[in-house]
Amino acid sequence: MARATRRSKPNPDEPTLVAGGARRTIMLALWLTSFIPLMVVGYSLYAYLLPLLDHTRQVRDLPWLQALLVFTGLLMVVGGLLIWDLTRALPRPEPPAPVAVPTPERPQAASGSLDDADSLLHSFSRMLAPIEQQAAALDRYATRLDSAYQELESTNARLKEFSFKDEVTGLYNRRFFSIRLEEEVSRYRRFNHPVSVVLLDLDAFKSVNDELGHASGDETLRGMAEILLRHSRGINVICRYGGDEFAVLLVETSKAGARLYADRIRYVLSSYQFAHRRRVTASFGIASLPEDVAPTADDLIQAADEALYAAKRAGKNRVSVHEDVVVSQPIASEAKTE
């Protein structure tokens, strides 16, 4: 009974709801005391300032302005009376009720609520258990998926490397060389940076294969690849172009630098000790941009190939550049006419 009595009494700190009629009265009072007077004051200023420019209009509008101000004052008084009457009608806050002594039922209710909370927590824990198991399974699956993805990337990288590598020498193959040559020729067209191609062919390599066997021939090719890798810069592209022919793409290298490079390789090769104890030599052909041909990859390779065959015809074991081929062609044609 005491609990019901306490609930029926309003709390003075809680806000009281305003009835619909009182709300309309407050809105009307605010309208009369604030909004309409502001409109009237604005109109009054407008009507007072304009007559300063026109005396006849001032005499005509002044009585209306006075009557409007009187009417506005009456409206403000009416709004104020409405607000005052409304404040008198609002109920006064009651003094706070005395604190009641807790009854023995309250600890029981608290213990009951604690039991309910414990049961809810147990139910929630039982619901979370399968969710945690599923989350752990998802984490394991994500880990396996990530490892499989990394393995796939590694496999793709190895396949890509194998597709660009020669099986015997471990150098790049002709396909990769063609791609890099196109890139360097395009870079030359944009920035005018020099680029050179060196083609070299082993002299009398067929006799090594025929007399000593293909194993010795492969060992000779691997020795040639080792010489090229050891005496070349890292930015240069070295490949086995086909058979006993090698190609070197010299980046940022003019024709003079390419000739020095080819002479150094020829000298090192002449003193290199192969396992079969035979002396191996090579012929070199060089073509460069911008000196020799039009800036296309095919023209550059063809020019280097022509220089290589010129070195072969001149007696092998020598270096030939494309300009030597161009000079020797008119001499040969003159000899034929004679």
Short mmCIF file of N, CA and C in Angstrom, two decimals, residues 152-279:
data_model
loop_
_atom_site.label_atom_id
_atom_site.label_comp_id
_atom_site.label_asym_id
_atom_site.label_seq_id
_atom_site.Cartn_x
_atom_site.Cartn_y
_atom_site.Cartn_z
N LEU A 152 50.33 -19.63 -54.76
CA LEU A 152 49.96 -19.42 -56.15
C LEU A 152 50.77 -18.29 -56.77
N GLU A 153 50.96 -17.20 -56.02
CA GLU A 153 51.77 -16.09 -56.53
C GLU A 153 53.21 -16.54 -56.77
N SER A 154 53.75 -17.31 -55.84
CA SER A 154 55.11 -17.80 -56.02
C SER A 154 55.22 -18.72 -57.24
N THR A 155 54.20 -19.56 -57.42
CA THR A 155 54.21 -20.45 -58.59
C THR A 155 54.12 -19.66 -59.89
N ASN A 156 53.26 -18.64 -59.90
CA ASN A 156 53.15 -17.81 -61.10
C ASN A 156 54.45 -17.08 -61.40
N ALA A 157 55.11 -16.61 -60.33
CA ALA A 157 56.41 -15.93 -60.54
C ALA A 157 57.44 -16.89 -61.11
N ARG A 158 57.46 -18.14 -60.58
CA ARG A 158 58.42 -19.12 -61.11
C ARG A 158 58.10 -19.48 -62.56
N LEU A 159 56.80 -19.64 -62.87
CA LEU A 159 56.43 -19.95 -64.24
C LEU A 159 56.81 -18.82 -65.19
N LYS A 160 56.58 -17.57 -64.73
CA LYS A 160 56.95 -16.44 -65.56
C LYS A 160 58.46 -16.39 -65.77
N GLU A 161 59.21 -16.70 -64.69
CA GLU A 161 60.66 -16.69 -64.83
C GLU A 161 61.13 -17.80 -65.77
N PHE A 162 60.50 -18.97 -65.66
CA PHE A 162 60.88 -20.07 -66.55
C PHE A 162 60.55 -19.77 -67.99
N SER A 163 59.44 -19.03 -68.22
CA SER A 163 59.08 -18.71 -69.60
C SER A 163 60.03 -17.71 -70.22
N PHE A 164 60.81 -16.99 -69.39
CA PHE A 164 61.76 -16.01 -69.90
C PHE A 164 63.21 -16.45 -69.74
N LYS A 165 63.47 -17.68 -69.27
CA LYS A 165 64.83 -18.12 -69.02
C LYS A 165 65.20 -19.29 -69.94
N ASP A 166 66.46 -19.32 -70.30
CA ASP A 166 67.00 -20.42 -71.09
C ASP A 166 67.38 -21.56 -70.15
N GLU A 167 67.05 -22.80 -70.54
CA GLU A 167 67.27 -23.94 -69.66
C GLU A 167 68.74 -24.29 -69.51
N VAL A 168 69.52 -24.11 -70.54
CA VAL A 168 70.93 -24.54 -70.51
C VAL A 168 71.79 -23.55 -69.75
N THR A 169 71.69 -22.26 -70.11
CA THR A 169 72.59 -21.24 -69.56
C THR A 169 72.01 -20.49 -68.36
N GLY A 170 70.70 -20.50 -68.21
CA GLY A 170 70.09 -19.71 -67.16
C GLY A 170 69.95 -18.24 -67.51
N LEU A 171 70.35 -17.84 -68.71
CA LEU A 171 70.18 -16.47 -69.17
C LEU A 171 68.75 -16.25 -69.65
N TYR A 172 68.43 -14.99 -69.91
CA TYR A 172 67.13 -14.70 -70.50
C TYR A 172 67.08 -15.26 -71.93
N ASN A 173 65.86 -15.54 -72.38
CA ASN A 173 65.72 -16.07 -73.73
C ASN A 173 65.41 -14.94 -74.72
N ARG A 174 65.19 -15.33 -75.97
CA ARG A 174 64.98 -14.35 -77.03
C ARG A 174 63.68 -13.57 -76.84
N ARG A 175 62.68 -14.23 -76.27
CA ARG A 175 61.40 -13.56 -76.06
C ARG A 175 61.55 -12.38 -75.10
N PHE A 176 62.22 -12.61 -73.99
CA PHE A 176 62.41 -11.53 -73.02
C PHE A 176 63.29 -10.42 -73.59
N PHE A 177 64.30 -10.80 -74.36
CA PHE A 177 65.18 -9.81 -74.97
C PHE A 177 64.40 -8.90 -75.92
N SER A 178 63.48 -9.46 -76.68
CA SER A 178 62.69 -8.66 -77.62
C SER A 178 61.81 -7.66 -76.87
N ILE A 179 61.25 -8.09 -75.74
CA ILE A 179 60.40 -7.18 -74.95
C ILE A 179 61.22 -6.03 -74.41
N ARG A 180 62.38 -6.32 -73.82
CA ARG A 180 63.21 -5.26 -73.26
C ARG A 180 63.77 -4.35 -74.34
N LEU A 181 64.07 -4.91 -75.51
CA LEU A 181 64.58 -4.08 -76.60
C LEU A 181 63.52 -3.08 -77.05
N GLU A 182 62.27 -3.52 -77.15
CA GLU A 182 61.18 -2.60 -77.51
C GLU A 182 61.06 -1.48 -76.48
N GLU A 183 61.19 -1.81 -75.20
CA GLU A 183 61.10 -0.79 -74.16
C GLU A 183 62.22 0.23 -74.26
N GLU A 184 63.43 -0.24 -74.49
CA GLU A 184 64.56 0.68 -74.57
C GLU A 184 64.51 1.55 -75.82
N VAL A 185 64.03 1.00 -76.93
CA VAL A 185 63.88 1.81 -78.15
C VAL A 185 62.80 2.88 -77.93
N SER A 186 61.71 2.52 -77.26
CA SER A 186 60.68 3.51 -76.96
C SER A 186 61.23 4.60 -76.04
N ARG A 187 62.05 4.21 -75.07
CA ARG A 187 62.65 5.21 -74.18
C ARG A 187 63.62 6.11 -74.94
N TYR A 188 64.32 5.55 -75.93
CA TYR A 188 65.19 6.38 -76.75
C TYR A 188 64.38 7.41 -77.54
N ARG A 189 63.22 6.98 -78.08
CA ARG A 189 62.39 7.92 -78.84
C ARG A 189 61.85 9.04 -77.97
N ARG A 190 61.61 8.76 -76.69
CA ARG A 190 61.08 9.81 -75.80
C ARG A 190 62.18 10.72 -75.26
N PHE A 191 63.30 10.13 -74.83
CA PHE A 191 64.31 10.91 -74.10
C PHE A 191 65.64 11.01 -74.83
N ASN A 192 65.77 10.34 -75.98
CA ASN A 192 66.99 10.40 -76.78
C ASN A 192 68.21 9.86 -76.02
N HIS A 193 67.99 8.82 -75.20
CA HIS A 193 69.11 8.19 -74.50
C HIS A 193 69.72 7.11 -75.41
N PRO A 194 71.04 7.00 -75.48
CA PRO A 194 71.66 6.02 -76.39
C PRO A 194 71.41 4.59 -75.92
N VAL A 195 71.39 3.68 -76.88
CA VAL A 195 71.23 2.26 -76.60
C VAL A 195 71.96 1.49 -77.68
N SER A 196 72.60 0.37 -77.29
CA SER A 196 73.38 -0.43 -78.23
C SER A 196 73.03 -1.89 -78.07
N VAL A 197 73.20 -2.64 -79.17
CA VAL A 197 72.97 -4.08 -79.19
C VAL A 197 74.25 -4.75 -79.67
N VAL A 198 74.68 -5.79 -78.92
CA VAL A 198 75.86 -6.58 -79.29
C VAL A 198 75.40 -8.01 -79.53
N LEU A 199 75.60 -8.50 -80.74
CA LEU A 199 75.36 -9.91 -81.06
C LEU A 199 76.71 -10.61 -81.19
N LEU A 200 76.86 -11.78 -80.54
CA LEU A 200 78.11 -12.53 -80.64
C LEU A 200 77.79 -13.99 -80.94
N ASP A 201 78.66 -14.57 -81.75
CA ASP A 201 78.48 -15.96 -82.18
C ASP A 201 79.79 -16.69 -81.95
N LEU A 202 79.73 -17.87 -81.31
CA LEU A 202 80.95 -18.64 -81.03
C LEU A 202 81.49 -19.23 -82.33
N ASP A 203 82.80 -19.09 -82.51
CA ASP A 203 83.45 -19.61 -83.72
C ASP A 203 83.71 -21.11 -83.56
N ALA A 204 83.40 -21.85 -84.61
CA ALA A 204 83.68 -23.30 -84.66
C ALA A 204 83.03 -24.05 -83.50
N PHE A 205 81.84 -23.62 -83.12
CA PHE A 205 81.15 -24.31 -82.02
C PHE A 205 80.65 -25.68 -82.47
N LYS A 206 80.36 -25.84 -83.76
CA LYS A 206 79.86 -27.12 -84.27
C LYS A 206 80.89 -28.23 -84.08
N SER A 207 82.15 -27.89 -84.23
CA SER A 207 83.19 -28.91 -84.05
C SER A 207 83.26 -29.38 -82.60
N VAL A 208 82.98 -28.50 -81.65
CA VAL A 208 82.96 -28.91 -80.23
C VAL A 208 81.85 -29.90 -79.99
N ASN A 209 80.66 -29.63 -80.55
CA ASN A 209 79.54 -30.56 -80.39
C ASN A 209 79.82 -31.90 -81.07
N ASP A 210 80.38 -31.81 -82.29
CA ASP A 210 80.58 -33.04 -83.06
C ASP A 210 81.70 -33.91 -82.48
N GLU A 211 82.79 -33.29 -82.03
CA GLU A 211 83.96 -34.05 -81.59
C GLU A 211 83.92 -34.40 -80.10
N LEU A 212 83.36 -33.51 -79.29
CA LEU A 212 83.37 -33.72 -77.83
C LEU A 212 82.01 -34.08 -77.27
N GLY A 213 80.95 -33.90 -78.04
CA GLY A 213 79.62 -34.25 -77.57
C GLY A 213 78.84 -33.03 -77.12
N HIS A 214 77.52 -33.23 -77.00
CA HIS A 214 76.64 -32.10 -76.64
C HIS A 214 76.83 -31.67 -75.19
N ALA A 215 77.28 -32.56 -74.33
CA ALA A 215 77.52 -32.16 -72.94
C ALA A 215 78.64 -31.12 -72.88
N SER A 216 79.70 -31.33 -73.64
CA SER A 216 80.77 -30.34 -73.69
C SER A 216 80.30 -29.06 -74.35
N GLY A 217 79.42 -29.20 -75.36
CA GLY A 217 78.87 -28.00 -75.98
C GLY A 217 78.04 -27.19 -75.01
N ASP A 218 77.21 -27.87 -74.18
CA ASP A 218 76.42 -27.14 -73.17
C ASP A 218 77.32 -26.50 -72.13
N GLU A 219 78.41 -27.20 -71.76
CA GLU A 219 79.35 -26.61 -70.81
C GLU A 219 80.02 -25.37 -71.39
N THR A 220 80.29 -25.37 -72.69
CA THR A 220 80.87 -24.20 -73.35
C THR A 220 79.89 -23.03 -73.32
N LEU A 221 78.62 -23.31 -73.58
CA LEU A 221 77.60 -22.26 -73.54
C LEU A 221 77.46 -21.68 -72.14
N ARG A 222 77.51 -22.53 -71.13
CA ARG A 222 77.42 -22.03 -69.75
C ARG A 222 78.66 -21.21 -69.38
N GLY A 223 79.82 -21.59 -69.87
CA GLY A 223 81.01 -20.79 -69.61
C GLY A 223 80.92 -19.42 -70.27
N MET A 224 80.39 -19.37 -71.49
CA MET A 224 80.21 -18.09 -72.16
C MET A 224 79.23 -17.20 -71.39
N ALA A 225 78.14 -17.82 -70.87
CA ALA A 225 77.17 -17.06 -70.09
C ALA A 225 77.80 -16.51 -68.81
N GLU A 226 78.67 -17.29 -68.18
CA GLU A 226 79.36 -16.83 -66.97
C GLU A 226 80.25 -15.63 -67.26
N ILE A 227 80.95 -15.66 -68.39
CA ILE A 227 81.81 -14.53 -68.75
C ILE A 227 80.98 -13.27 -68.97
N LEU A 228 79.85 -13.41 -69.68
CA LEU A 228 79.01 -12.24 -69.95
C LEU A 228 78.42 -11.66 -68.67
N LEU A 229 77.99 -12.52 -67.77
CA LEU A 229 77.41 -12.04 -66.52
C LEU A 229 78.46 -11.37 -65.63
N ARG A 230 79.65 -11.91 -65.63
CA ARG A 230 80.69 -11.38 -64.75
C ARG A 230 81.21 -10.03 -65.22
N HIS A 231 81.22 -9.79 -66.50
CA HIS A 231 81.83 -8.57 -67.04
C HIS A 231 80.78 -7.63 -67.64
N SER A 232 79.55 -7.66 -67.14
CA SER A 232 78.50 -6.76 -67.62
C SER A 232 77.87 -6.04 -66.43
N ARG A 233 77.32 -4.88 -66.71
CA ARG A 233 76.61 -4.15 -65.67
C ARG A 233 75.27 -4.80 -65.37
N GLY A 234 74.74 -4.48 -64.20
CA GLY A 234 73.46 -5.08 -63.80
C GLY A 234 72.28 -4.64 -64.64
N ILE A 235 72.36 -3.44 -65.22
CA ILE A 235 71.23 -2.94 -66.01
C ILE A 235 71.23 -3.51 -67.42
N ASN A 236 72.33 -4.13 -67.85
CA ASN A 236 72.38 -4.73 -69.18
C ASN A 236 71.56 -6.02 -69.22
N VAL A 237 71.00 -6.32 -70.37
CA VAL A 237 70.17 -7.51 -70.56
C VAL A 237 70.96 -8.50 -71.42
N ILE A 238 71.23 -9.68 -70.85
CA ILE A 238 72.02 -10.70 -71.55
C ILE A 238 71.11 -11.89 -71.82
N CYS A 239 71.13 -12.38 -73.02
CA CYS A 239 70.27 -13.51 -73.36
C CYS A 239 70.99 -14.45 -74.33
N ARG A 240 70.51 -15.68 -74.32
CA ARG A 240 70.93 -16.63 -75.35
C ARG A 240 69.94 -16.47 -76.50
N TYR A 241 70.46 -15.93 -77.60
CA TYR A 241 69.58 -15.55 -78.70
C TYR A 241 69.15 -16.76 -79.52
N GLY A 242 69.95 -17.80 -79.52
CA GLY A 242 69.61 -19.00 -80.26
C GLY A 242 70.86 -19.78 -80.63
N GLY A 243 70.88 -21.12 -80.34
CA GLY A 243 72.06 -21.93 -80.68
C GLY A 243 73.27 -21.47 -79.91
N ASP A 244 74.33 -21.12 -80.65
CA ASP A 244 75.55 -20.62 -80.01
C ASP A 244 75.64 -19.10 -80.15
N GLU A 245 74.53 -18.43 -80.33
CA GLU A 245 74.51 -16.99 -80.51
C GLU A 245 73.94 -16.33 -79.25
N PHE A 246 74.59 -15.25 -78.81
CA PHE A 246 74.18 -14.51 -77.62
C PHE A 246 73.91 -13.06 -78.02
N ALA A 247 73.05 -12.39 -77.25
CA ALA A 247 72.72 -10.99 -77.49
C ALA A 247 72.81 -10.24 -76.18
N VAL A 248 73.35 -9.03 -76.24
CA VAL A 248 73.50 -8.18 -75.06
C VAL A 248 72.91 -6.82 -75.37
N LEU A 249 71.98 -6.38 -74.55
CA LEU A 249 71.37 -5.06 -74.69
C LEU A 249 72.08 -4.13 -73.72
N LEU A 250 72.84 -3.17 -74.27
CA LEU A 250 73.61 -2.23 -73.46
C LEU A 250 72.80 -0.95 -73.29
N VAL A 251 72.26 -0.75 -72.09
CA VAL A 251 71.43 0.41 -71.79
C VAL A 251 72.32 1.61 -71.51
N GLU A 252 71.91 2.78 -72.00
CA GLU A 252 72.65 4.03 -71.80
C GLU A 252 74.12 3.88 -72.26
N THR A 253 74.32 3.25 -73.41
CA THR A 253 75.67 3.01 -73.92
C THR A 253 75.74 3.40 -75.38
N SER A 254 76.70 4.21 -75.72
CA SER A 254 76.89 4.63 -77.11
C SER A 254 77.68 3.56 -77.86
N LYS A 255 77.91 3.82 -79.15
CA LYS A 255 78.64 2.86 -79.98
C LYS A 255 80.08 2.68 -79.49
N ALA A 256 80.73 3.75 -79.06
CA ALA A 256 82.10 3.64 -78.57
C ALA A 256 82.16 2.77 -77.32
N GLY A 257 81.23 2.97 -76.41
CA GLY A 257 81.19 2.14 -75.20
C GLY A 257 80.88 0.69 -75.52
N ALA A 258 80.00 0.45 -76.50
CA ALA A 258 79.68 -0.92 -76.90
C ALA A 258 80.90 -1.61 -77.50
N ARG A 259 81.71 -0.87 -78.26
CA ARG A 259 82.92 -1.48 -78.85
C ARG A 259 83.93 -1.84 -77.78
N LEU A 260 84.09 -0.99 -76.77
CA LEU A 260 84.99 -1.32 -75.67
C LEU A 260 84.51 -2.55 -74.92
N TYR A 261 83.20 -2.65 -74.73
CA TYR A 261 82.64 -3.82 -74.04
C TYR A 261 82.90 -5.10 -74.84
N ALA A 262 82.65 -5.05 -76.15
CA ALA A 262 82.86 -6.25 -76.97
C ALA A 262 84.33 -6.65 -77.01
N ASP A 263 85.25 -5.69 -77.09
CA ASP A 263 86.68 -6.02 -77.07
C ASP A 263 87.08 -6.67 -75.75
N ARG A 264 86.51 -6.18 -74.63
CA ARG A 264 86.85 -6.78 -73.33
C ARG A 264 86.35 -8.21 -73.25
N ILE A 265 85.13 -8.48 -73.72
CA ILE A 265 84.59 -9.84 -73.69
C ILE A 265 85.42 -10.77 -74.59
N ARG A 266 85.82 -10.27 -75.75
CA ARG A 266 86.63 -11.08 -76.68
C ARG A 266 87.98 -11.43 -76.06
N TYR A 267 88.58 -10.49 -75.35
CA TYR A 267 89.87 -10.75 -74.71
C TYR A 267 89.73 -11.76 -73.56
N VAL A 268 88.69 -11.61 -72.74
CA VAL A 268 88.48 -12.54 -71.62
C VAL A 268 88.19 -13.95 -72.14
N LEU A 269 87.38 -14.05 -73.21
CA LEU A 269 87.03 -15.35 -73.76
C LEU A 269 88.27 -16.07 -74.32
N SER A 270 89.20 -15.31 -74.92
CA SER A 270 90.38 -15.95 -75.51
C SER A 270 91.28 -16.60 -74.46
N SER A 271 91.21 -16.12 -73.21
CA SER A 271 92.07 -16.69 -72.16
C SER A 271 91.28 -17.52 -71.15
N TYR A 272 90.02 -17.79 -71.44
CA TYR A 272 89.19 -18.54 -70.49
C TYR A 272 89.47 -20.04 -70.64
N GLN A 273 89.60 -20.75 -69.49
CA GLN A 273 89.91 -22.18 -69.50
C GLN A 273 88.61 -22.98 -69.35
N PHE A 274 88.19 -23.59 -70.44
CA PHE A 274 87.03 -24.47 -70.40
C PHE A 274 87.44 -25.84 -69.91
N ALA A 275 86.47 -26.66 -69.54
CA ALA A 275 86.75 -28.01 -69.04
C ALA A 275 87.34 -28.90 -70.12
N HIS A 276 86.97 -28.66 -71.37
CA HIS A 276 87.49 -29.51 -72.44
C HIS A 276 88.86 -29.05 -72.94
N ARG A 277 89.42 -27.97 -72.38
CA ARG A 277 90.77 -27.50 -72.67
C ARG A 277 90.94 -26.96 -74.09
N ARG A 278 89.87 -26.67 -74.75
CA ARG A 278 89.97 -26.09 -76.09
C ARG A 278 89.82 -24.56 -76.00
N ARG A 279 90.49 -23.89 -76.90
CA ARG A 279 90.37 -22.43 -76.98
C ARG A 279 89.15 -22.09 -77.81
#
